[in-house]
Coordinates of C-alpha atoms in Angstrom, one line a residue:
X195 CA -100.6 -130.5 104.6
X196 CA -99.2 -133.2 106.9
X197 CA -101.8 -135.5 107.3
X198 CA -100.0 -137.4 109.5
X199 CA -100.2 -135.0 112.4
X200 CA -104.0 -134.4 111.9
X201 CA -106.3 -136.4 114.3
X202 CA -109.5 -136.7 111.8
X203 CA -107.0 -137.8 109.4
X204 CA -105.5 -140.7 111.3
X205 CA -109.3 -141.4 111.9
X206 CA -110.4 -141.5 108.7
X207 CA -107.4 -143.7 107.5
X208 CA -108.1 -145.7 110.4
X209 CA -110.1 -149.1 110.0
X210 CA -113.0 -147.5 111.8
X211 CA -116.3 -147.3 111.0
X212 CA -116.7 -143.6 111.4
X213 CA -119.8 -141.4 113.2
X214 CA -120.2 -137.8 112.6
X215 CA -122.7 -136.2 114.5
X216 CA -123.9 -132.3 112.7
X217 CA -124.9 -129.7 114.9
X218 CA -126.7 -126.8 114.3
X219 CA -125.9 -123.7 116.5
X220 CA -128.2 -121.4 117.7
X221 CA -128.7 -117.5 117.4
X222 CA -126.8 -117.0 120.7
X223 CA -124.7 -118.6 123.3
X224 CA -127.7 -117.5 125.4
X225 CA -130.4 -119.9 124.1
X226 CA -131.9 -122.9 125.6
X227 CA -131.0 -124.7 122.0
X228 CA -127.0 -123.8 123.2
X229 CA -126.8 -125.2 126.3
X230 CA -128.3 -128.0 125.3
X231 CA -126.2 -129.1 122.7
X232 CA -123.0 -128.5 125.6
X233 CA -125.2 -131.0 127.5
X234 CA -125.5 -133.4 124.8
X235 CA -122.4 -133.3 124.2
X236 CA -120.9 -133.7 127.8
X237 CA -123.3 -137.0 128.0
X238 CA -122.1 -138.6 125.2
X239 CA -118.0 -138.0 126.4
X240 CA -119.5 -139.3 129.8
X241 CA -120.8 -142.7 128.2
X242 CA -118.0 -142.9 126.0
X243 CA -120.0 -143.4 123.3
X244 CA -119.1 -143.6 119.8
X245 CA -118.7 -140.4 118.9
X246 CA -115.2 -138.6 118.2
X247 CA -116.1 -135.7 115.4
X248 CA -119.2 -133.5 115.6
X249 CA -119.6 -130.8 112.5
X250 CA -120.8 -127.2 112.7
X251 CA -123.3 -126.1 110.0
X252 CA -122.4 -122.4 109.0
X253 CA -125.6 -120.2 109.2
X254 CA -127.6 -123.2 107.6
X255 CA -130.7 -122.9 105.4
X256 CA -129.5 -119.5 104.6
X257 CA -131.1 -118.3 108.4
X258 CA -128.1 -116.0 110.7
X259 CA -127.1 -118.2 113.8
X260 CA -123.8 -118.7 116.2
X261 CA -120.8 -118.3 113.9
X262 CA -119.5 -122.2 114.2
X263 CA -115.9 -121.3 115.7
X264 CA -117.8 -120.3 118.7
X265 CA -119.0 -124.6 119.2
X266 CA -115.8 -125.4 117.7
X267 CA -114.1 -123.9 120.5
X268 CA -116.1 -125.6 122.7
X269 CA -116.0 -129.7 121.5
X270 CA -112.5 -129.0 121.2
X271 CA -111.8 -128.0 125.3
X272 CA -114.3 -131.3 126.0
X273 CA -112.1 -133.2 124.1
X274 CA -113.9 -133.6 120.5
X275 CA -112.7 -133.4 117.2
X276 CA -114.8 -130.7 115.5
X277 CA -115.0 -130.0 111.9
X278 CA -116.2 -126.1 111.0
X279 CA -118.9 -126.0 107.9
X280 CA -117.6 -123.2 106.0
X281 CA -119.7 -121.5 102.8
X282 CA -119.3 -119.0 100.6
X283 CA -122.9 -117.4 100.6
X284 CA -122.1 -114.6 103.5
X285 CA -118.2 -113.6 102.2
X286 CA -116.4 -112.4 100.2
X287 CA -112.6 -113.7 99.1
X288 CA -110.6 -111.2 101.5
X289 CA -113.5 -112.1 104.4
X290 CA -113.0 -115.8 103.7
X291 CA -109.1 -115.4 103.9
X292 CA -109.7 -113.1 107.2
X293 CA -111.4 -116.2 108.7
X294 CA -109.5 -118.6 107.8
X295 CA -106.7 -117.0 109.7
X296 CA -108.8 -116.8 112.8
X297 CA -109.7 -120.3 112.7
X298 CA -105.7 -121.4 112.3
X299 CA -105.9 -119.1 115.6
X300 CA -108.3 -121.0 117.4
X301 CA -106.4 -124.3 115.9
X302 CA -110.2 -124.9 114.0
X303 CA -108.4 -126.7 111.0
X304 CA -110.8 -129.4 110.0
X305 CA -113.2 -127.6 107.1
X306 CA -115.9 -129.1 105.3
X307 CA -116.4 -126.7 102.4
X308 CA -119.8 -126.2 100.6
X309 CA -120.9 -123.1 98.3
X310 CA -123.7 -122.6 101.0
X311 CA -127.7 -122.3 100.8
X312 CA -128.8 -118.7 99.0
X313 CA -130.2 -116.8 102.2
X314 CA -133.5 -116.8 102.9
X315 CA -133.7 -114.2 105.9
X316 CA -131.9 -111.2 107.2
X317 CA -132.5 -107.9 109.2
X318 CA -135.2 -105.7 107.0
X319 CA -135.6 -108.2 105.1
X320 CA -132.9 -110.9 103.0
X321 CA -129.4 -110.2 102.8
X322 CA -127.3 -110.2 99.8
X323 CA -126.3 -113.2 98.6
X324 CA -122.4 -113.0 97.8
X325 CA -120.6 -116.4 96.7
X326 CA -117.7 -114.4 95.4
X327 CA -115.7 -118.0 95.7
X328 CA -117.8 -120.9 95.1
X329 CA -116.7 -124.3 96.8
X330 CA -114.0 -125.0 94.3
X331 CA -112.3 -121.9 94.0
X332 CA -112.1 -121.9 98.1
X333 CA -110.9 -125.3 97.7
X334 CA -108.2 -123.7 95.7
X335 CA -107.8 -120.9 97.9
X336 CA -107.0 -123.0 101.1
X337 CA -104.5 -125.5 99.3
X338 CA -102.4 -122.4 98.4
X339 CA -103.1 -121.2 102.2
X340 CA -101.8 -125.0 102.7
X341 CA -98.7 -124.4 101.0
X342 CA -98.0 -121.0 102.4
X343 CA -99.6 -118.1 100.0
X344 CA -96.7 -115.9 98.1
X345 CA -97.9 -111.7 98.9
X346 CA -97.1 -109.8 95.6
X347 CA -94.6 -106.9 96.3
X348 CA -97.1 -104.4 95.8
X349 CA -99.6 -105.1 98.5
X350 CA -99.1 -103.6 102.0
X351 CA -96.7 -105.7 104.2
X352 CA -95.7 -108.3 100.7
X353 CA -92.5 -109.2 99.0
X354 CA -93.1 -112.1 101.6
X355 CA -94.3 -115.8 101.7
X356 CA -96.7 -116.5 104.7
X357 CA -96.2 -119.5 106.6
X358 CA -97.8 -123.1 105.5
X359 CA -101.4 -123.5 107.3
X360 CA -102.2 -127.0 108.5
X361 CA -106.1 -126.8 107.1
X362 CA -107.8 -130.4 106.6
X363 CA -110.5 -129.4 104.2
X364 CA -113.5 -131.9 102.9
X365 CA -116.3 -131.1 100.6
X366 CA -119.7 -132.6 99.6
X367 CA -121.5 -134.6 96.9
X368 CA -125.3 -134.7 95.9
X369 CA -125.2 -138.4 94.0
X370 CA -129.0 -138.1 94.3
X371 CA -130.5 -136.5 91.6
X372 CA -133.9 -136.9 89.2
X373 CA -132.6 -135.7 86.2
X374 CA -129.6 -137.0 84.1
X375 CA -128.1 -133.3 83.6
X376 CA -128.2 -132.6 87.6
X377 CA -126.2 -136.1 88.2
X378 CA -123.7 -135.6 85.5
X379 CA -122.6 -131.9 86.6
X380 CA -122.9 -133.7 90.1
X381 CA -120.1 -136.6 89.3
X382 CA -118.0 -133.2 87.8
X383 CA -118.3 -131.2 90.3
X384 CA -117.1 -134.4 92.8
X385 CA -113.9 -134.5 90.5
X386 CA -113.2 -131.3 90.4
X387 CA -113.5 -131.0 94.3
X388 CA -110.8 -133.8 94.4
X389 CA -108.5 -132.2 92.0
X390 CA -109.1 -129.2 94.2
X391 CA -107.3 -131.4 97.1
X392 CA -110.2 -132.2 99.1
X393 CA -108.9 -134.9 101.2
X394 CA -112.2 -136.4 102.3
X395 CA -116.0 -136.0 101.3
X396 CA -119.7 -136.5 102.9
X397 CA -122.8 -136.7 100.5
X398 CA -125.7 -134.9 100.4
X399 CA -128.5 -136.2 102.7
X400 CA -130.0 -138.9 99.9
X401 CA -132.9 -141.6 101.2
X402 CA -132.1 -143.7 98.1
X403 CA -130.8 -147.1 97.9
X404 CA -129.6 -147.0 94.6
X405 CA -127.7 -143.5 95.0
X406 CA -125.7 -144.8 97.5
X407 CA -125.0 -147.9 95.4
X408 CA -124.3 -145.9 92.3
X409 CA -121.6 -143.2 93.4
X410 CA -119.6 -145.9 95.8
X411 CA -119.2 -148.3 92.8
X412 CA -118.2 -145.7 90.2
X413 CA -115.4 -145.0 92.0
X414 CA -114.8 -148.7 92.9
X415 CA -115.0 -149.3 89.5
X416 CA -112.7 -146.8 88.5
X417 CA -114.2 -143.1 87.9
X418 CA -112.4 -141.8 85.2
X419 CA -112.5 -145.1 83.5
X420 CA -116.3 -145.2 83.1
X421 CA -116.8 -141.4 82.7
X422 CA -113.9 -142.1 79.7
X423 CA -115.8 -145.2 78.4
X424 CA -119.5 -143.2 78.6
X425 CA -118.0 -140.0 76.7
X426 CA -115.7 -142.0 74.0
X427 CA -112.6 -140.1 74.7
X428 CA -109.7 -142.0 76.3
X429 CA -107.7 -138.8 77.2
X430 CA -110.3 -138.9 80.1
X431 CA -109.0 -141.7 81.8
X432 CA -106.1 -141.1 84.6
X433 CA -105.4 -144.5 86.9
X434 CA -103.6 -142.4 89.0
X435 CA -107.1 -140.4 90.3
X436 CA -108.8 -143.8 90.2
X437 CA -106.4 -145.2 92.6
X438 CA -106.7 -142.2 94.9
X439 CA -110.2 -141.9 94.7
X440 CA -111.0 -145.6 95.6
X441 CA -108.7 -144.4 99.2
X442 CA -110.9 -141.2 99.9
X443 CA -112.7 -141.6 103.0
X444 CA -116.0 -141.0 101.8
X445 CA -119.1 -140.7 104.2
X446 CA -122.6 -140.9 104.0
X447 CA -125.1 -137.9 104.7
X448 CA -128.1 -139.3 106.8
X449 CA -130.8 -137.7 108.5
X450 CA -133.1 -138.6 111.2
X451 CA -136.9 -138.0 109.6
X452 CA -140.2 -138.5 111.3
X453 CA -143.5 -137.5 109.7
X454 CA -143.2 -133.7 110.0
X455 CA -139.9 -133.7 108.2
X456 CA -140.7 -135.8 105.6
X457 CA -143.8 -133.8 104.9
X458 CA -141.3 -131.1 104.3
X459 CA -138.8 -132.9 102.2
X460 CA -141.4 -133.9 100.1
X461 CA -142.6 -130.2 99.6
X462 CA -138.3 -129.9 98.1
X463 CA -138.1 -127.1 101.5
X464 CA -134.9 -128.2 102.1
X465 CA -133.0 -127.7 98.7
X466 CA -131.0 -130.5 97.5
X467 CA -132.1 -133.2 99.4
X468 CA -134.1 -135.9 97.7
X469 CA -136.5 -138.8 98.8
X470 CA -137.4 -142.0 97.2
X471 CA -141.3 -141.8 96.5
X472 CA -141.7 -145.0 98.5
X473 CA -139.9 -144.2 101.5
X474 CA -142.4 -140.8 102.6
X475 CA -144.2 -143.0 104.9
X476 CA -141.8 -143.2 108.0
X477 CA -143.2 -146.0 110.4
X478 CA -139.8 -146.0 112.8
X479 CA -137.8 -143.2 111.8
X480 CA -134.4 -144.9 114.4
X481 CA -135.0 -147.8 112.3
X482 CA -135.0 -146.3 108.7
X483 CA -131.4 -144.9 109.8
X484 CA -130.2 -148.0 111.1
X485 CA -131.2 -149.6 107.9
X486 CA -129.2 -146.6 105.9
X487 CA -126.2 -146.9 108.4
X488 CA -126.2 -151.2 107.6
X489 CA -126.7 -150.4 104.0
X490 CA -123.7 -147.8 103.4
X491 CA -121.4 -149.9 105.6
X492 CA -122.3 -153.3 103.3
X493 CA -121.5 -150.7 100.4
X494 CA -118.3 -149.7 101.5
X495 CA -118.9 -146.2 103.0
X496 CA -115.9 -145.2 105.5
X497 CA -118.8 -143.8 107.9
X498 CA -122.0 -141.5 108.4
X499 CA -122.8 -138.2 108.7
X500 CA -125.4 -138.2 111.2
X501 CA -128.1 -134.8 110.8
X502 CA -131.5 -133.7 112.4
X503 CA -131.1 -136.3 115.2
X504 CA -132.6 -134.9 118.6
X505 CA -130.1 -134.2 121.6
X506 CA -131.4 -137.1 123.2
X507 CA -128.8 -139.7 124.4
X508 CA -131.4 -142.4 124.6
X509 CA -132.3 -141.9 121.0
X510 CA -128.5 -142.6 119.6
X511 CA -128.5 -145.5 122.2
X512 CA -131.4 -146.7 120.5
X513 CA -130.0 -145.9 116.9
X514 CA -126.6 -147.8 118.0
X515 CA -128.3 -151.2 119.0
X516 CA -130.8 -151.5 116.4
X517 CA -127.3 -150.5 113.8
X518 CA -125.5 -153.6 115.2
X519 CA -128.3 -155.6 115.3
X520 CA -128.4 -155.4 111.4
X521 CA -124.5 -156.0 111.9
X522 CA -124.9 -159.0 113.7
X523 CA -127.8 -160.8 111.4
X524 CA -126.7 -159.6 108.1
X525 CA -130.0 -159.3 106.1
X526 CA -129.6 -159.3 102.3
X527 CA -129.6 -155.8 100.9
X528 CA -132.2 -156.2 98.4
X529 CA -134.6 -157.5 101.0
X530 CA -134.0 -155.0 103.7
X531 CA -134.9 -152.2 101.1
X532 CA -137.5 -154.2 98.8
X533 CA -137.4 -153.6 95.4
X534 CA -139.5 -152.8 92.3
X535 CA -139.8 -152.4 88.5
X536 CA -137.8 -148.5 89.2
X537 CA -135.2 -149.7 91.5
X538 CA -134.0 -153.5 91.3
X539 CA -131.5 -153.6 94.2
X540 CA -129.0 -151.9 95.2
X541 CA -126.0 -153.8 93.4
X542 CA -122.8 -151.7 92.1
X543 CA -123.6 -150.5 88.6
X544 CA -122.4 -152.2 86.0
X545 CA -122.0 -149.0 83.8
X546 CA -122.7 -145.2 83.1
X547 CA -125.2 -146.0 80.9
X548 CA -127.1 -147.8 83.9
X549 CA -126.8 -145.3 86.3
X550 CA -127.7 -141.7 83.9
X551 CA -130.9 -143.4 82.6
X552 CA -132.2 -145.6 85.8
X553 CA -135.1 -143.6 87.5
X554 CA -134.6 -140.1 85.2
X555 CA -137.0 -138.0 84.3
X556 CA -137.2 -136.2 80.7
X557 CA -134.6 -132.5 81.1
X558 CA -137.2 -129.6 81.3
X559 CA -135.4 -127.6 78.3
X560 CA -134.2 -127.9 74.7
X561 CA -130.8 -127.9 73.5
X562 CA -130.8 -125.2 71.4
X563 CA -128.2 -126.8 69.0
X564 CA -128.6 -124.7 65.9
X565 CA -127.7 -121.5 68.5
X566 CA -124.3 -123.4 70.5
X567 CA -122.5 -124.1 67.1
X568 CA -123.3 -121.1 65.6
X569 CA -121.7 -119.6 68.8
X570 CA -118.8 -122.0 68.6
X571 CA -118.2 -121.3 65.1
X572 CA -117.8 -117.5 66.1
X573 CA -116.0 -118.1 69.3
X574 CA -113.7 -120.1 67.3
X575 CA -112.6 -117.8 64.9
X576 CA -112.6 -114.9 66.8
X577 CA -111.8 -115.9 70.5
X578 CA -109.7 -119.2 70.1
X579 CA -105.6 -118.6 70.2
X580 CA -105.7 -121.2 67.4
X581 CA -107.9 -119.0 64.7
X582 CA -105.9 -117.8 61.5
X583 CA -106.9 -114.4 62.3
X584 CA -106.0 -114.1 66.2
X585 CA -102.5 -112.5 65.7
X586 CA -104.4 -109.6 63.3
X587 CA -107.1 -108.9 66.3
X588 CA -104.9 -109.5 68.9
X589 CA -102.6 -105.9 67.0
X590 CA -106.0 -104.2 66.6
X591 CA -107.0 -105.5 70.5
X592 CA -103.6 -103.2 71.6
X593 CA -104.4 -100.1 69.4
X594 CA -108.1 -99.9 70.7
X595 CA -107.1 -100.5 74.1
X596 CA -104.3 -97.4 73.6
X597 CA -107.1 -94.8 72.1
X598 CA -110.0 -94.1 75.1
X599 CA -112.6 -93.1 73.1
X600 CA -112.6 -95.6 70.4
X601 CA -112.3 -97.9 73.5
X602 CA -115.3 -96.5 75.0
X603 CA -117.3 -96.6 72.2
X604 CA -116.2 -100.4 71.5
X605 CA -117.2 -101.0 75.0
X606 CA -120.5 -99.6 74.3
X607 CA -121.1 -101.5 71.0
X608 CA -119.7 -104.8 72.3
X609 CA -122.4 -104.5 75.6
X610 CA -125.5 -103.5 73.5
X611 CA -125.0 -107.2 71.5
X612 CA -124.0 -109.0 74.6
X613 CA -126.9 -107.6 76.5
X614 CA -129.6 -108.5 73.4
X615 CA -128.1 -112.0 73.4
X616 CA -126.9 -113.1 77.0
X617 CA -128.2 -110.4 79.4
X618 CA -124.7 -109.5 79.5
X619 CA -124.1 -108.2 82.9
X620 CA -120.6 -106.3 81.9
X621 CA -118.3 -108.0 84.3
X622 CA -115.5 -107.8 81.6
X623 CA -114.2 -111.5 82.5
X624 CA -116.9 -113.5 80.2
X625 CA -117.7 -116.9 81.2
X626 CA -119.6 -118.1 78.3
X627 CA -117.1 -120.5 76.5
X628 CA -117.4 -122.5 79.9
X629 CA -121.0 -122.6 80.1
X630 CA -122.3 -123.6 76.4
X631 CA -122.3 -119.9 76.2
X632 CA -125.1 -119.7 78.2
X633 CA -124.0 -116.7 81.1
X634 CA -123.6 -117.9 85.0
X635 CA -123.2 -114.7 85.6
X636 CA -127.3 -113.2 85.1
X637 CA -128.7 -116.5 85.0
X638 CA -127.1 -118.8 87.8
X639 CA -128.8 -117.5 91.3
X640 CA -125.3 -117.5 92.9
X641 CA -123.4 -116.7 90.0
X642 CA -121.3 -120.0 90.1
X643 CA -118.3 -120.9 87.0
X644 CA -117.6 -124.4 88.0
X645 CA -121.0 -125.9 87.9
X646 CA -124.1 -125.8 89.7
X647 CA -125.0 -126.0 93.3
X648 CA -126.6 -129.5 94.6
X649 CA -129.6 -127.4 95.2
X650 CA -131.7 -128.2 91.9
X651 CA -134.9 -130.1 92.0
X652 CA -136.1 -131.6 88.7
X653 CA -134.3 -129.1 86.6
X654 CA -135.3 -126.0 88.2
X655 CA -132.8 -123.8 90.1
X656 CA -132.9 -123.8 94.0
X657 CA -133.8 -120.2 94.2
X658 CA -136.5 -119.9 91.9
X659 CA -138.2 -123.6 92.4
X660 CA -140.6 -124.1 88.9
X661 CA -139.7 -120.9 87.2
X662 CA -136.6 -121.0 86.1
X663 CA -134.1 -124.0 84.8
X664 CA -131.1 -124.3 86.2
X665 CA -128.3 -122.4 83.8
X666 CA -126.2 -126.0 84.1
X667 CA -129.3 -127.7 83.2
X668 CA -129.5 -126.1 80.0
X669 CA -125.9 -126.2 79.4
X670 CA -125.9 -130.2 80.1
X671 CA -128.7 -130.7 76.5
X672 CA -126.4 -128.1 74.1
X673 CA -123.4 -130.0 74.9
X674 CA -124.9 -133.4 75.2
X675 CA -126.6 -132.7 71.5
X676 CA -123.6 -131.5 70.2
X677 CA -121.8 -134.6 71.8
X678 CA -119.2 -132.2 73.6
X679 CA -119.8 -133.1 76.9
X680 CA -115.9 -135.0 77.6
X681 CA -114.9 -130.7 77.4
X682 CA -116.2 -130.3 80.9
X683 CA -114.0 -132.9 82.3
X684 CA -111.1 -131.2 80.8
X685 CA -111.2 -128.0 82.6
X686 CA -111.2 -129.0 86.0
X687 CA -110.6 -125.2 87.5
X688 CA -112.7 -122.3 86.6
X689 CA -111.1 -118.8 88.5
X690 CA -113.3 -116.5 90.2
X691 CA -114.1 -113.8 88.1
X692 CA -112.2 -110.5 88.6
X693 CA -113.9 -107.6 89.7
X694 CA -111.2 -105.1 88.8
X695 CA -112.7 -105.8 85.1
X696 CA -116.1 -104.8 85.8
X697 CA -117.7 -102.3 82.9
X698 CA -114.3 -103.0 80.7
X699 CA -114.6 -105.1 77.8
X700 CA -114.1 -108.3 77.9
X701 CA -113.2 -108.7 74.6
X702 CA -110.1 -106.7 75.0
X703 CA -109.4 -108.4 77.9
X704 CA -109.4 -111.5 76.3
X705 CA -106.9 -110.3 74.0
X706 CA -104.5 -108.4 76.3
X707 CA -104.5 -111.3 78.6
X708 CA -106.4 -109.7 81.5
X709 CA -109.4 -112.1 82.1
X710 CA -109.8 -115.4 83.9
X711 CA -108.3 -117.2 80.2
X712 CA -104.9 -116.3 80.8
X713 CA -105.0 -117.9 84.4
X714 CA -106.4 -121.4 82.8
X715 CA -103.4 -121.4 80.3
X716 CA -100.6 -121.2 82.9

């Protein structure tokens, strides 16, 4: 896209320090909760305060609410810019396309892209999750939007090439993690976003010094470099992604707690976010966000992502002079924070050795080691394009395909293993190589290829909180043990799984060229 036209752009590649304020619409235009974010809003363009961009959450918590367009309409006429949260929990891919086409309607082309909380409530009970895309597919999806997407012939009204879309798409980071498998998939999923052509990002809401410290100075450092250096494989390293990483506006996810809301932090109620033991008791909840706002500015932060603040105007007001205070006397970081046997400082880590094993707990889950080569042994020789045998099964692949009840009855045969040893849930288009042959597909939550949510908490997945591991979790111990984790960083696109495959076998698939494989060989 042109970024040179785009007015968050020119912000963000501005020398301002940047404040994004996140509201959260209500179930109606109607509500009290509406009218008075319009209110709010109209008093801070009144004082010309410091506020240019407010964000739109997009049904948040998994609750229904105000589709975000509806606000984003709104700041726009009143002279904000507006950025439209957009998840993939409530849509499918053709939905997600249909509104994307609205918003480039409704000139809504700032998106900050997220795979979306699982929904918790619904009529008659919860809906259906969906996350057909997950964040980095949609990334995907938009760029080719971006570029103007090519119809296939066959498709009513193609043959034709649709015209570019000026989207300006972001996406978030959880650097704040308790467990050494969630941050690493973390740090991947971050680079995969920016290969995806996220132009700018905002991190999870974190209240921890040293999370901050840690994901700013990677990518100061030079990210590839270190994640090169900590995996032993130079083929990692790219100085052209370390020099556009160190230029992505990156800003930091705060949010305004009291006592109620850290009570239900600390209870993991709101998924993903995490909470320094020490920093539960809340004494001046406008001055713990100053200090945060200070801190990620000293760090090098491009702004702050404001969330949870009340619609008050005297409570940013407040929030502003007690920020520049800090400004103005400069307190040492170390001080302002305190520190402590667990967290000394928050200085720029020297190394990835520092930063996976400072303040981690033990991984809930065994590696399984003796099961993951035995599997790659066998997906070797018979899946891998490189086996002496592949040509031989590729022939037999196209004479099974060609005789349907030999096909059936392969079908059959290959499901009744698949089901004994993965819970195989016969979407033809197998995942497993990607995911230490472990399958997303019946034992991620939201069925997500390229790595898990930011959802976890101490290993367990977000939907099923200290019952069940997170898939990616697991997946982190086989191919740490089997010192294999450098293959994540090589695939930095995993395509949606196809649906036209479903109840086919993917092992023919495979070999006729029909599954998600043939896409990552292109």
């Amino acid at each position: 896209m042109n970024q040179q036209k785009n007015e968050l752009a020119l912000l963000f590649n501005s020398s301002e320090f940047v404040i994004t304020f996140e509201l959260v619409p209500s179930r109606s235009t109607r509500t009290r909760q509406y009218k008075d974010i319009i209110n709010f809003i109209s008093k801070v363009s009144k004082e010309n305060l410091p506020i240019k961009v407010f964000t739109i959450t997009d049904n948040a918590g998994g609750n229904p609410t105000l589709t975000p367009s509806v606000l984003g309409n709104d700041l726009k006429t009143m002279g904000f810019i507006p950025i439209v949260h957009f998840s993939c929990k409530d849509k499918n891919r053709n939905a997600i396309e249909s509104e994307l086409l609205a918003l480039d309607r409704n000139e809504l082309h700032n998106l900050l892209i997220m795979t979306g909380d699982y929904p918790r409530y619904g009529f008659f009970g919860k809906a259906k999750p969906v996350f057909d895309l997950d964040a980095i597919s949609l990334l995907y999806l938009i760029t080719e939007i971006e570029k103007g997407i090519e119809l296939p012939s066959w498709v009513p009204g193609g043959g034709i090439k649709l015209a570019p879309i000026p989207f300006y798409k972001g996406a978030i980071v959880n650097p704040f993690k308790t467990l050494s498998a969630e941050l690493f998939w973390q740090y991947v999923k971050f680079y995969r976003k920016f290969k995806a052509k996220a132009y700018f990002f905002i991190t999870q809401v974190g209240f921890h010094p040293q999370g901050f410290a840690d994901f700013i100075g990677i990518i100061k450092l030079g990210f590839t470099r270190l994640f090169a250096e900590y995996l032993q494989d130079p083929s990692i390293y790219n100085p052209e992604d370390d020099k556009k990483l160190k230029e992505l506006p990156i800003l930091a996810g705060l949010f305004y707690v009291n006592e109620k809301i850290a009570r239900i932090f600390k209870n993991n109620n709101i998924p993903g976010i995490y909470f320094r033991d020490d920093f539960y008791n809340i004494l001046d909840p406008i001055d713990s966000l100053a200090k945060f706002m200070y801190l990620v500015k000293e760090l090098g932060y491009k702004g702050v992502h404001l969330c949870g603040l009340p619609l008050k105007l005297e409570k940013f007001q407040q929030l502003l002079e007690k920020f520049n205070n800090y400004l103005a006397k400069k307190p040492e970081l170390d001080k302002l924070f305190g520190s402590s046997p667990k967290n000394q400082g928050v200085s720029q880590p020297y190394s990835l050795y520092e930063v996976f094993n400072r303040n981690k707990k033990e991984n809930p889950v065994s590696s399984q080691i003796f099961r993951y080569k035995l599997y790659n042994v066998l997906h070797y020789l018979f899946f891998s394009k490189t086996s002496p045998i592949y040509p031989q099964l590729k022939k037999l692949a196209l004479f099974i395909d060609h005789h349907e009840r030999i096909k059936n009855f392969f079908t059959r045969t290959e499901y009744f293993f698949k089901k004994l040893l993965f819970n195989c849930q016969e979407c033809g288009d197998c995942f497993l190589p990607e995911v230490a042959y472990l399958c997303p597909q019946s034992q991620c939550a939201k069925f997500l290829v390229n790595g898990p949510c930011g959802g976890s908490w101490n290993g367990y997945c977000e939907v099923y909180p200290r019952k069940k591991i997170c898939v990616y979790v697991r997946a982190y111990e086989r191919l740490k043990k089997a010192k294999k984790l450098n293959q994540v960083f090589k695939i930095s696109f995993v395509p949606p799984r196809n649906w036209t495959l479903y109840k086919t076998s993917s092992w023919l698939n495979f070999y006729l060229d029909r599954d998600h494989h043939f896409y990552l060989t292109k």
